[in-house]
């Protein structure tokens, strides 16, 4: 893994990155989020894994790019970037995706395995299994989306007070929700890589039964770890989540 290749990458942003680490962890953010949302977690890896956060088109420093329209296409572009950065030639990758990012991470893992790279670990949280309905339908009102954005934190209050930026943010999140709801894989779409679910005890979108439905997508090992918190539990449990990824 080389820093120059990463600096030229469309979608990969180093965070807590150590070129001498034994492997790399790729973090896939939730709907509406930029790569920076994973920075605190990746910096908690303490050099055991090189941290990389995905920057989706239309987010962060790619905000001028067109939003993606399908999880499958988004994942394919990320896999291409991982290959161009030389990361598929190194140790097996660790993938972690939260909420919509869980779908992107899972799809990326399927595509990686199709080209012969079986990840070391695929970790997901905050989303129902790809073969199961998410439990809500579109369209969601602007007010509902705005409440979800506020719950996710990380967005400065002054941004939300600006109609121009607030409306752009809501449009981007709605696009992500549309992709997330549309994404589906049959139960026999299963990973050879170990699959781990991180379950928050007060997540309104996923209970233990829904988390266990991910087991159908594991051809190999599957386990479930419990955490305290709501849907956005990661920053409340940085040390414990980092341990679950190492």
Phi, psi and omega in degrees: 000128186240137179300316179303319180296322180290322180296333179270357186289142174294317195241350186258126181238115179298139175209119188063035187274131177232112184298337181271001181296157183288343180192182182236147173246129180251122182258131181249112186289168177283174181303133178083353188264150175266173180302329182300340181295340180262000188300312184299318179295312184296328177288346177273001179285347174057032175080357178291326174228145176280122185274131176227128177252141180276133173257110180287150173303140181087359182238151173054230181284004174248021187295341178277352180275155179294142176294145175288163182239355180210137178303319183300316180290320178300314180297321180298319178295321180293317178299319177299318179293322177298319179294316182294332178278000179080011186281341179279347178271352182261200180300154179306137182283154168253131180243138174222123178233137180247135178059236177304326179301334176296320178294318181294318179296317180296314180296319177299320179296318176302315181290324176297315180295329179294337178254014172095005179254103179270117182300154175295321181200139171243119184243135182224159177200159170072014180213146174288165184296154182298340180268004187238143176300145179286345176091005173216157181240159176263158002273147170267145181291160175303321182296319179294315180297319179297320177298320179294322177297315180296323179293329181285346180059186178082352178253118181303142182301326182294331176294316181290339178279345179270115181305321182298308183287324179297316181295321178295320180294317179298318179298319179294319179293319178299320177300316180295318178300319180299315177298316185296315179295323183286337185290131180209139171227142179291162182302334181278003171279095189235146181268142170282331179294151172302139181241129183231133176251131175258112186254123175270137189289344180238027177286120182287348184260339186221120171257183185296322179298318179293322178297319181292341177296340175296340181303328180299337183264014178246109174282339178248225185286146174221136171215166183229129178244143184257143179222161174263144177134182179266208181297319179261078187260350192298309184293341175281346187225041189303312182297315183292319179293318178301319177297323181292341182262342186286000000 
